[in-house]
Coordinates of C-alpha atoms and ligand atoms in Angstrom, one line a residue:
X285 CA 12.1 -93.7 -7.2
X286 CA 10.1 -97.2 -7.2
X287 CA 9.0 -99.0 -3.9
X288 CA 9.6 -102.8 -3.8
X289 CA 8.2 -105.4 -1.5
X290 CA 9.8 -109.2 -0.8
X291 CA 8.0 -112.0 -3.1
X292 CA 6.8 -114.7 -1.0
X293 CA 4.2 -117.3 -2.4
X294 CA 3.8 -115.7 -6.1
X295 CA 2.5 -112.4 -4.0
X296 CA 4.0 -109.1 -2.8
X297 CA 4.9 -108.6 1.0
X298 CA 6.1 -106.4 3.4
X299 CA 8.8 -107.5 5.5
X300 CA 7.6 -107.9 9.1
X301 CA 9.0 -105.2 10.3
X302 CA 8.0 -102.4 7.5
X303 CA 11.7 -101.4 7.3
X304 CA 13.4 -100.7 4.1
X305 CA 16.9 -99.7 2.6
X306 CA 18.2 -97.9 -0.3
X307 CA 19.2 -98.8 -3.7
X308 CA 21.2 -96.1 -5.7
X309 CA 22.5 -95.6 -9.3
X310 CA 26.2 -95.7 -8.9
X311 CA 26.7 -93.2 -12.0
X312 CA 24.6 -90.6 -10.2
X313 CA 25.0 -91.7 -6.6
X314 CA 21.3 -91.1 -6.6
X315 CA 18.7 -93.2 -4.7
X316 CA 16.7 -95.2 -7.4
X317 CA 14.5 -97.0 -5.2
X318 CA 13.5 -98.5 -1.7
X319 CA 13.7 -102.0 -1.1
X320 CA 12.1 -104.1 1.9
X321 CA 14.7 -105.4 4.5
X322 CA 13.9 -108.8 4.8
X323 CA 15.1 -111.0 8.3
X324 CA 15.2 -114.0 9.9
X325 CA 11.3 -113.9 9.7
X326 CA 10.6 -113.1 6.6
X327 CA 13.0 -115.9 5.4
X328 CA 10.7 -118.1 7.6
X329 CA 7.9 -117.2 5.6
X330 CA 9.5 -117.9 2.5
X331 CA 11.0 -121.2 3.6
X332 CA 7.5 -122.5 4.9
X333 CA 5.7 -121.4 1.1
X334 CA 9.1 -122.9 -0.6
X335 CA 8.3 -126.2 1.7
X336 CA 4.4 -126.0 0.9
X337 CA 5.2 -126.0 -2.9
X338 CA 7.6 -128.9 -2.7
X339 CA 5.1 -131.0 -1.2
X340 CA 1.8 -129.7 -3.4
X341 CA 1.8 -129.1 -6.8
X342 CA 5.3 -128.7 -7.6
X343 CA 6.2 -132.6 -6.6
X344 CA 3.4 -133.6 -9.2
X345 CA 4.5 -131.8 -11.8
X346 CA 6.2 -133.7 -14.2
X347 CA 10.1 -133.6 -15.4
X348 CA 8.8 -132.3 -18.7
X349 CA 6.3 -129.8 -17.4
X350 CA 8.6 -128.3 -15.6
X351 CA 10.8 -127.7 -18.7
X352 CA 7.8 -126.5 -20.4
X353 CA 7.2 -123.7 -17.7
X354 CA 10.8 -122.9 -18.1
X355 CA 11.0 -122.6 -21.6
X356 CA 7.9 -120.3 -21.3
X357 CA 10.0 -118.1 -18.6
X358 CA 12.8 -117.9 -20.6
X359 CA 10.4 -116.3 -23.6
X360 CA 9.0 -113.8 -21.3
X361 CA 12.6 -112.9 -20.2
X362 CA 13.6 -112.3 -23.8
X363 CA 10.4 -110.2 -24.4
X364 CA 11.3 -108.1 -21.4
X365 CA 14.9 -108.3 -22.1
X366 CA 15.7 -104.3 -22.7
X367 CA 13.7 -103.5 -19.7
X368 CA 15.4 -106.3 -17.5
X369 CA 19.0 -104.7 -19.2
X370 CA 18.2 -101.1 -18.6
X371 CA 17.3 -102.2 -14.8
X372 CA 20.6 -104.0 -14.3
X373 CA 22.5 -101.2 -15.7
X374 CA 20.2 -98.6 -13.2
X375 CA 21.1 -100.5 -10.4
X376 CA 24.7 -101.7 -10.4
X377 CA 26.1 -99.2 -13.4
X378 CA 27.2 -101.9 -16.0
X379 CA 27.1 -100.5 -19.5
X380 CA 23.9 -101.6 -21.0
X381 CA 25.1 -103.7 -24.3
X382 CA 27.2 -105.4 -21.4
X383 CA 23.9 -105.8 -19.1
X384 CA 21.8 -107.0 -22.4
X385 CA 24.8 -109.6 -23.0
X386 CA 24.0 -111.1 -19.3
X387 CA 20.1 -110.9 -19.6
X388 CA 20.8 -113.5 -23.1
X389 CA 22.6 -115.3 -20.9
X390 CA 19.8 -116.1 -18.3
X391 CA 17.7 -117.1 -21.4
X392 CA 20.2 -119.5 -22.6
X393 CA 20.5 -120.8 -18.8
X394 CA 17.0 -121.1 -18.5
X395 CA 16.4 -122.9 -21.8
X396 CA 19.6 -125.4 -21.2
X397 CA 18.0 -126.1 -18.0
X398 CA 14.4 -126.4 -19.2
X399 CA 15.7 -129.1 -22.1
X400 CA 17.7 -131.3 -19.3
X401 CA 14.4 -131.3 -17.0
X402 CA 13.5 -134.5 -18.4
X403 CA 16.9 -136.2 -19.0
X404 CA 17.6 -136.4 -15.2
X405 CA 17.8 -140.0 -14.7
X406 CA 19.5 -142.4 -12.9
X407 CA 21.0 -146.1 -13.7
X408 CA 20.6 -149.5 -12.8
X409 CA 23.6 -151.6 -11.1
X410 CA 24.3 -155.1 -11.5
X411 CA 24.3 -156.1 -7.8
X412 CA 23.3 -159.6 -8.3
X413 CA 21.2 -162.3 -10.6
X414 CA 18.2 -162.4 -8.0
X415 CA 17.7 -158.6 -7.4
X416 CA 17.0 -155.5 -9.3
X417 CA 18.9 -152.3 -8.1
X418 CA 18.5 -148.6 -9.4
X419 CA 19.0 -145.4 -8.4
X420 CA 16.3 -142.5 -8.4
X421 CA 17.8 -138.9 -8.7
X422 CA 15.5 -137.0 -6.4
X423 CA 15.3 -133.1 -5.6
X424 CA 16.7 -132.0 -2.8
X425 CA 14.4 -130.1 -1.3
X426 CA 14.2 -126.2 -0.8
X427 CA 17.2 -124.5 -2.0
X428 CA 19.1 -121.2 -1.0
X429 CA 20.5 -119.0 -3.4
X430 CA 22.7 -116.1 -2.2
X431 CA 23.8 -113.7 -4.9
X432 CA 26.5 -110.9 -5.1
X433 CA 25.7 -107.8 -7.2
X434 CA 28.3 -108.0 -10.2
X435 CA 25.7 -110.0 -12.7
X436 CA 23.0 -109.8 -10.5
X437 CA 20.4 -111.8 -12.6
X438 CA 22.6 -114.0 -14.3
X439 CA 24.3 -115.4 -11.1
X440 CA 20.7 -116.1 -9.8
X441 CA 19.7 -117.8 -12.8
X442 CA 23.1 -119.9 -12.9
X443 CA 21.6 -121.9 -9.6
X444 CA 18.1 -121.5 -9.9
X445 CA 17.5 -122.9 -13.5
X446 CA 18.9 -126.1 -12.6
X447 CA 17.1 -126.1 -9.2
X448 CA 14.0 -125.8 -10.6
X449 CA 14.3 -128.5 -13.6
X450 CA 15.4 -130.8 -11.1
X451 CA 12.3 -130.1 -8.9
X452 CA 13.5 -127.8 -6.1
X453 CA 12.1 -125.3 -4.7
X454 CA 13.5 -121.8 -3.9
X455 CA 14.6 -118.9 -1.8
X456 CA 16.3 -116.2 -3.5
X457 CA 18.9 -113.3 -1.6
X458 CA 20.0 -110.9 -4.0
X459 CA 22.9 -108.7 -3.3
X460 CA 21.4 -105.6 -1.0
X461 CA 23.4 -103.4 -3.7
X462 CA 21.6 -104.7 -6.8
X463 CA 18.1 -106.4 -6.1
X464 CA 15.9 -104.5 -8.5
X465 CA 16.5 -107.0 -11.4
X466 CA 15.1 -110.4 -9.3
X467 CA 11.9 -108.3 -8.2
X468 CA 11.1 -107.6 -12.0
X469 CA 12.1 -111.2 -13.0
X470 CA 9.3 -112.4 -10.2
X471 CA 6.5 -110.8 -12.3
X472 CA 8.0 -113.3 -15.2
X473 CA 7.9 -116.0 -13.0
X474 CA 4.0 -115.6 -11.8
X475 CA 3.4 -114.7 -15.4
X476 CA 4.9 -118.2 -17.2
X477 CA 2.7 -120.1 -14.8
X478 CA 5.1 -121.4 -12.1
X479 CA 3.1 -122.4 -9.2
X480 CA 2.9 -120.2 -6.0
X481 CA 6.1 -120.6 -3.7
X482 CA 8.2 -122.6 -6.1
X483 CA 10.4 -118.9 -6.2
X484 CA 10.6 -116.7 -3.4
X485 CA 12.9 -113.4 -3.1
X486 CA 13.9 -112.1 0.3
X487 CA 15.9 -108.8 -0.1
X488 CA 18.1 -107.4 2.3
X489 CA 21.6 -107.5 4.0
X490 CA 23.7 -110.7 4.2
X491 CA 24.2 -111.0 7.6
X492 CA 20.1 -110.5 8.2
X493 CA 18.8 -112.6 5.4
X494 CA 21.8 -114.2 4.0
X495 CA 22.5 -115.6 7.3
X496 CA 19.1 -116.6 8.2
X497 CA 18.7 -118.2 5.1
X498 CA 21.7 -120.4 5.4
X499 CA 20.7 -121.4 9.0
X500 CA 17.3 -122.5 8.3
X501 CA 16.7 -125.9 8.8
X502 CA 13.9 -126.4 6.0
X503 CA 16.6 -125.3 3.6
X504 CA 18.7 -128.5 2.3
X505 CA 21.3 -126.5 -0.1
X506 CA 23.0 -123.5 0.0
X507 CA 24.0 -122.2 -3.5
X508 CA 26.6 -118.8 -2.4
X509 CA 28.1 -116.6 -5.1
X510 CA 30.3 -113.8 -3.6
X511 CA 33.9 -113.3 -1.6
X512 CA 35.8 -115.8 0.0
X513 CA 35.5 -114.5 3.6
X514 CA 31.6 -114.4 2.9
X515 CA 31.7 -118.1 1.6
X516 CA 33.6 -119.1 4.5
X517 CA 30.9 -118.0 7.1
X518 CA 28.5 -119.4 4.8
X519 CA 30.2 -122.7 4.9
X520 CA 30.4 -122.9 8.7
X521 CA 26.9 -122.3 9.0
X522 CA 25.9 -124.5 6.9
X523 CA 27.9 -127.3 8.2
X524 CA 26.1 -126.7 11.4
X525 CA 23.0 -127.7 9.7
X526 CA 25.0 -130.4 7.9
X527 CA 23.7 -129.3 4.5
X528 CA 25.9 -128.7 1.5
X529 CA 26.9 -125.3 0.1
X530 CA 28.2 -124.4 -3.2
X531 CA 30.6 -121.7 -3.1
X532 CA 31.6 -119.5 -6.2
X533 CA 34.0 -117.4 -5.1
X534 CA 36.5 -115.0 -5.8
X535 CA 39.3 -114.9 -8.5
X536 CA 43.0 -113.2 -9.2
X537 CA 43.6 -114.6 -12.5
X538 CA 46.5 -114.6 -14.3
X539 CA 46.8 -114.4 -18.5
X540 CA 50.2 -116.1 -19.4
X541 CA 51.6 -114.9 -22.9
X542 CA 54.8 -116.5 -24.0
X543 CA 57.3 -114.8 -26.5
X544 CA 55.7 -117.2 -29.2
X545 CA 52.4 -116.4 -28.7
X546 CA 49.8 -114.2 -31.3
X547 CA 50.4 -111.2 -29.4
X548 CA 47.5 -109.2 -31.0
X549 CA 45.1 -111.9 -30.1
X550 CA 46.2 -111.5 -26.5
X551 CA 45.9 -107.7 -26.1
X552 CA 42.9 -108.1 -27.9
X553 CA 41.4 -110.6 -25.3
X554 CA 42.9 -108.6 -22.4
X555 CA 40.9 -105.4 -23.2
X556 CA 37.1 -107.2 -22.5
X557 CA 39.0 -109.7 -20.1
X558 CA 40.1 -107.2 -17.4
X559 CA 37.9 -104.1 -18.1
X560 CA 34.4 -105.3 -19.0
X561 CA 32.0 -104.8 -16.1
X562 CA 34.9 -102.2 -14.8
X563 CA 36.8 -105.4 -13.9
X564 CA 34.3 -106.7 -11.4
X565 CA 33.8 -110.0 -12.9
X566 CA 35.4 -112.9 -10.5
X567 CA 36.8 -114.3 -13.7
X568 CA 38.5 -111.2 -15.3
X569 CA 41.9 -111.2 -16.2
X570 CA 43.5 -109.7 -13.1
X571 CA 47.2 -110.5 -13.5
X572 CA 49.5 -110.5 -17.0
X573 CA 51.9 -112.9 -16.5
X574 CA 54.3 -111.4 -19.3
X575 CA 57.6 -113.4 -20.9
X576 CA 60.1 -110.5 -20.7
X577 CA 60.7 -110.8 -24.9
X578 CA 56.9 -109.7 -25.3
X579 CA 56.6 -107.6 -22.2
X580 CA 56.7 -104.1 -23.9
X581 CA 55.0 -104.9 -26.7
X582 CA 52.3 -106.1 -25.2
X583 CA 51.9 -103.5 -22.9
X584 CA 52.7 -100.9 -25.4
X585 CA 49.9 -102.3 -27.7
X586 CA 47.3 -102.9 -24.7
X587 CA 47.8 -99.4 -23.4
X588 CA 46.7 -97.8 -27.1
X589 CA 43.5 -99.5 -27.1
X590 CA 42.6 -99.0 -23.4
X591 CA 43.2 -95.2 -23.9
X592 CA 40.7 -95.5 -26.4
X593 CA 37.7 -96.9 -23.7
X594 CA 34.9 -94.6 -23.3
X595 CA 33.9 -94.4 -19.7
X596 CA 30.5 -93.2 -18.7
X597 CA 27.0 -93.9 -16.9
X598 CA 26.5 -97.3 -18.3
X599 CA 23.1 -96.0 -19.7
X600 CA 25.0 -94.3 -22.1
X601 CA 26.5 -97.6 -23.2
X602 CA 29.9 -96.7 -22.7
X603 CA 32.9 -99.2 -22.3
X604 CA 33.5 -98.6 -18.9
X605 CA 31.1 -97.8 -15.9
X606 CA 31.1 -96.9 -12.5
X607 CA 31.8 -99.1 -9.6
X608 CA 29.0 -100.5 -8.0
X609 CA 29.2 -98.5 -4.7
X610 CA 30.8 -96.1 -2.4
X611 CA 32.3 -98.7 -0.2
X612 CA 33.6 -100.6 -3.5
X613 CA 34.8 -97.7 -5.0
X614 CA 36.8 -97.0 -1.8
X615 CA 37.9 -100.5 -1.7
X616 CA 39.5 -100.0 -5.5
X617 CA 41.2 -97.2 -4.8
X618 CA 42.7 -98.3 -1.1
X619 CA 44.3 -101.1 -3.6
X620 CA 45.6 -98.3 -6.4
X621 CA 47.1 -96.4 -3.2
X622 CA 48.9 -99.5 -2.0
X623 CA 50.0 -100.3 -5.8
X624 CA 51.3 -96.5 -5.9
X625 CA 52.8 -97.0 -2.7
X626 CA 54.8 -100.2 -3.7
X627 CA 57.8 -100.6 -6.1
X628 CA 55.4 -101.1 -9.0
X629 CA 55.2 -98.9 -11.8
X630 CA 51.9 -97.4 -12.5
X631 CA 51.6 -97.2 -16.0
X632 CA 48.0 -96.2 -16.8
X633 CA 45.3 -94.7 -15.1
X634 CA 45.4 -94.6 -11.1
X635 CA 42.7 -92.3 -10.1
X636 CA 39.3 -90.6 -11.0
X637 CA 38.6 -89.6 -14.8
X638 CA 38.5 -85.9 -14.3
X639 CA 35.6 -85.2 -16.5
X640 CA 33.3 -87.2 -13.0
X641 CA 32.0 -84.8 -10.3
X642 CA 29.9 -87.8 -9.2
X643 CA 29.5 -91.3 -9.6
X644 CA 31.9 -94.2 -8.5
X645 CA 34.3 -93.9 -11.7
X646 CA 37.5 -95.2 -11.8
X647 CA 40.4 -95.2 -14.6
X648 CA 41.2 -98.3 -16.2
X649 CA 44.5 -98.8 -14.5
X650 CA 47.9 -101.0 -15.0
X651 CA 50.4 -101.4 -12.9
X652 CA 54.0 -103.2 -14.1
X653 CA 57.1 -104.2 -12.8
X654 CA 55.1 -105.8 -9.8
X655 CA 56.3 -107.9 -7.0
X656 CA 54.3 -111.6 -7.4
X657 CA 54.2 -111.4 -3.5
X658 CA 53.2 -107.8 -3.1
X659 CA 49.4 -107.3 -1.8
X660 CA 48.1 -105.9 -5.4
X661 CA 49.3 -109.2 -7.0
X662 CA 47.9 -111.4 -4.5
X663 CA 44.4 -110.1 -3.3
X664 CA 41.2 -109.9 -5.5
X665 CA 40.8 -106.0 -6.3
X666 CA 37.6 -106.5 -8.0
X667 CA 38.1 -103.0 -10.7
X668 CA 39.7 -102.2 -13.1
X669 CA 43.3 -102.9 -12.3
X670 CA 45.5 -104.8 -13.6
X671 CA 49.2 -105.7 -12.5
X672 CA 51.8 -107.4 -15.0
X673 CA 54.8 -109.6 -13.9
X674 CA 57.4 -110.8 -16.1
X675 CA 59.5 -114.1 -16.6
X676 CA 61.8 -115.8 -18.3
X677 CA 61.3 -119.4 -18.0
X678 CA 58.1 -121.7 -18.1
X679 CA 59.0 -122.9 -14.3
X680 CA 58.8 -119.2 -13.1
X681 CA 55.7 -118.5 -14.8
X682 CA 53.8 -121.7 -13.6
X683 CA 55.2 -121.0 -10.2
X684 CA 53.7 -117.2 -10.4
X685 CA 50.5 -118.2 -11.8
X686 CA 50.0 -121.1 -8.9
X687 CA 51.9 -119.2 -6.1
X688 CA 48.6 -117.8 -4.3
X689 CA 45.2 -118.6 -2.5
X690 CA 42.7 -118.2 -5.7
X691 CA 42.3 -120.8 -8.2
X692 CA 39.3 -119.8 -10.4
X693 CA 40.6 -119.5 -14.1
X694 CA 43.7 -119.0 -16.1
X695 CA 44.8 -118.6 -19.8
X696 CA 47.7 -119.5 -21.6
X697 CA 48.9 -117.8 -25.0
X698 CA 51.4 -120.2 -27.0
X699 CA 52.1 -121.7 -30.3
X700 CA 53.7 -124.5 -28.4
X701 CA 51.2 -127.4 -28.0
X702 CA 53.4 -129.4 -25.8
X703 CA 53.8 -126.2 -23.7
X704 CA 50.2 -125.8 -23.7
X705 CA 49.2 -129.0 -22.7
X706 CA 51.8 -128.8 -19.6
X707 CA 50.1 -125.6 -18.3
X708 CA 46.4 -126.9 -18.7
X709 CA 47.4 -129.5 -16.5
X710 CA 49.7 -127.6 -14.1
X711 CA 47.6 -124.4 -13.6
X712 CA 45.7 -124.6 -10.4
X713 CA 42.3 -123.2 -11.7
X714 CA 38.9 -124.8 -11.9
X715 CA 39.0 -123.6 -15.8
X716 CA 42.1 -123.4 -18.5
X717 CA 41.9 -121.4 -21.5
X718 CA 44.5 -122.0 -24.6
X719 CA 44.7 -118.9 -26.5
X720 CA 41.8 -117.2 -25.6
X721 CA 40.1 -115.9 -22.4
X722 CA 36.5 -117.1 -21.8
X723 CA 35.6 -120.2 -23.8
X724 CA 32.3 -121.5 -22.4
X725 CA 28.8 -120.6 -22.1
X726 CA 25.9 -122.1 -20.0
X727 CA 27.0 -125.7 -21.3
X728 CA 30.5 -125.8 -19.7
X729 CA 31.1 -126.0 -16.1
X730 CA 32.7 -123.4 -13.9
X731 CA 33.8 -123.1 -10.6
X732 CA 37.2 -122.9 -8.4
X733 CA 40.0 -124.9 -7.0
X734 CA 41.8 -123.8 -3.7
X735 CA 39.9 -120.3 -2.1
X736 CA 37.9 -120.1 -5.2
X737 CA 35.4 -122.4 -4.3
X738 CA 33.8 -126.1 -3.7
X739 CA 31.6 -127.1 -6.7
X740 CA 30.6 -126.5 -10.3
X741 CA 27.7 -124.9 -11.6
X742 CA 26.1 -124.8 -15.3
X743 CA 26.3 -127.7 -17.5
X744 CA 24.8 -131.1 -16.6
X745 CA 27.3 -130.5 -13.6
X746 CA 25.3 -127.8 -12.3
X747 CA 22.1 -130.0 -12.4
X748 CA 23.8 -132.6 -10.3
X749 CA 24.0 -130.2 -7.1
X750 CA 20.2 -130.4 -6.9
X751 CA 19.3 -133.7 -7.1
X752 CA 20.3 -136.6 -4.4
X753 CA 20.8 -139.9 -4.8
X754 CA 18.4 -142.9 -3.6
X755 CA 19.3 -146.3 -4.1
X756 CA 16.2 -148.9 -4.7
X757 CA 16.8 -152.4 -4.1
X758 CA 14.3 -155.1 -5.2
X759 CA 14.2 -158.6 -4.4
X760 CA 11.1 -160.0 -6.4
Ligands
NAD1074 P1 29.9 -110.7 -0.4 O1 30.4 -111.8 -0.1 O2 30.0 -109.3 0.0 O3 28.1 -110.4 -0.9 C1 27.6 -111.8 -1.8 C2 26.2 -112.1 -0.9 O4 26.7 -112.9 0.4 C3 25.4 -111.1 -0.7 O5 24.1 -111.3 -1.2 C4 25.5 -110.4 0.5 O6 24.1 -110.2 1.2 C5 25.6 -112.1 1.0 N1 26.0 -111.9 2.4 C6 27.0 -111.3 3.2 N2 27.3 -112.0 4.4 C7 26.6 -113.0 4.3 C8 26.6 -113.8 5.6 N3 27.1 -113.8 6.8 N4 25.6 -115.0 5.5 C9 25.1 -115.0 4.2 N5 24.9 -114.3 3.1 C10 25.9 -112.9 3.2 O7 30.4 -110.3 -2.4 P2 30.0 -109.0 -3.2 O8 30.9 -108.3 -2.8 O9 28.4 -109.2 -3.4 O10 30.3 -109.6 -4.6 C11 31.9 -109.8 -4.8 C12 32.6 -111.1 -4.6 O11 32.0 -112.3 -5.7 C13 33.9 -111.2 -5.5 O12 34.8 -111.9 -4.6 C14 33.8 -112.0 -6.9 O13 35.1 -112.5 -7.3 C15 32.9 -112.9 -6.5 N6 32.1 -113.6 -7.4 C16 32.5 -115.0 -7.7 C17 31.6 -115.7 -9.0 C18 32.3 -116.7 -9.3 O14 31.6 -117.3 -10.3 N7 33.0 -117.6 -9.0 C19 31.0 -114.8 -9.5 C20 30.1 -113.4 -9.2 C21 31.3 -112.9 -7.9

């Protein structure tokens, strides 16, 4: 078991209260570490360090030099990829190969933003012949980053890397279920030579450290990834401080498959789209909307593949690891019970795999004949549980896909180009994919519409979150 402190001003420090909390391995339910329980006083210390760094060395670091530091950090992460992946797996349960992919994404994200650091530039504006008018893109200041447990370091980086590239400083509040990778990462921040106070990590609970971070008057922008319910609280608190909040929230994402689609491709995509990370992905395919002519074929072929998936502790690198925590396990089971009690048919799974007597394991579960207005079709389950709904017309498919609060991602499988374009435009989602699931990378923006969020991360759109425009007018 390991003991961990807060990272403030490039130093390890106890929480002011000396309180701690445990983090557990969800595969064994054993405590693996004890972590400092940061509260408002600790958040204040971290923000003061970030504010001082903002006014100090960091503000005098050129954009090219910031890029160089971020490239160095990416190289150090690459050197330590195995250890970071193991930390992630132990702390939140995902299979080792998926954790390694996550850290690969962290490296790419730092390199993308490192390269972009000296390309953040304003524009000149033709306001009149006798004046010069132009914009400066200035860093917004101290930024707060509140992170969920499902992609701990990966999601942290999605907002942190552009914030640093833009010249901001940061205070990170990792999820209480999976704080360890962010803490190991801090050592690499220091090793890379990033000045003290630029990156700070305050571990703790959301309603304590998280809320204090959002409300701190010296924090000028909040990047929040998590549930809709918490996002609403964060936005309300940010509004009181008149500060922007980027919200990356949940999803209930439709995979729509028409009769003319390449069924084998759709089925192949569905396996990972629905069951990677035990379905604990905001952009998981959690609703199959299937044309009635191919419904049986799709589900039959999918079942064959899903039955072959291995389940086990993430460290053994199975296909499916445990759910992150006892609380989330109970939540997933609650939805499975609701599905069983509904008019839907349980087609596959539906419980805990028999071979485990500990660990938060859940079988991959598929319900079909699901009523689109039922709870399991409307609410985010965030586990390896998928619902299947059938349709007979384009209009019905579009209506089912859009008729709920979420709007994160969606995909359509069809060989008909006109139909593909109609759905690309008509689906209410931040990303729409045609004949594939998960097209994108660090270069492509992500984010939701409706309850799925406000704002975009990744790509150049992600960088713009961390600069503010200043307009300069000169009359010579
Ligand atoms: P959560 O909302 O419970 O917690 C997220 C973070 O917010 C945690 O760090 C938590 O401590 C903190 N928090 C809790 N209460 C707070 C408060 N009052 N003020 C400030 N911070 C507070 O979410 P979770 O269960 O950790 O994550 C799962 C959710 O995240 C799912 O809904 C999933 O879809 C979503 N998610 C979205 C994306 C995306 O890109 N859209 C990516 C990953 C996860």
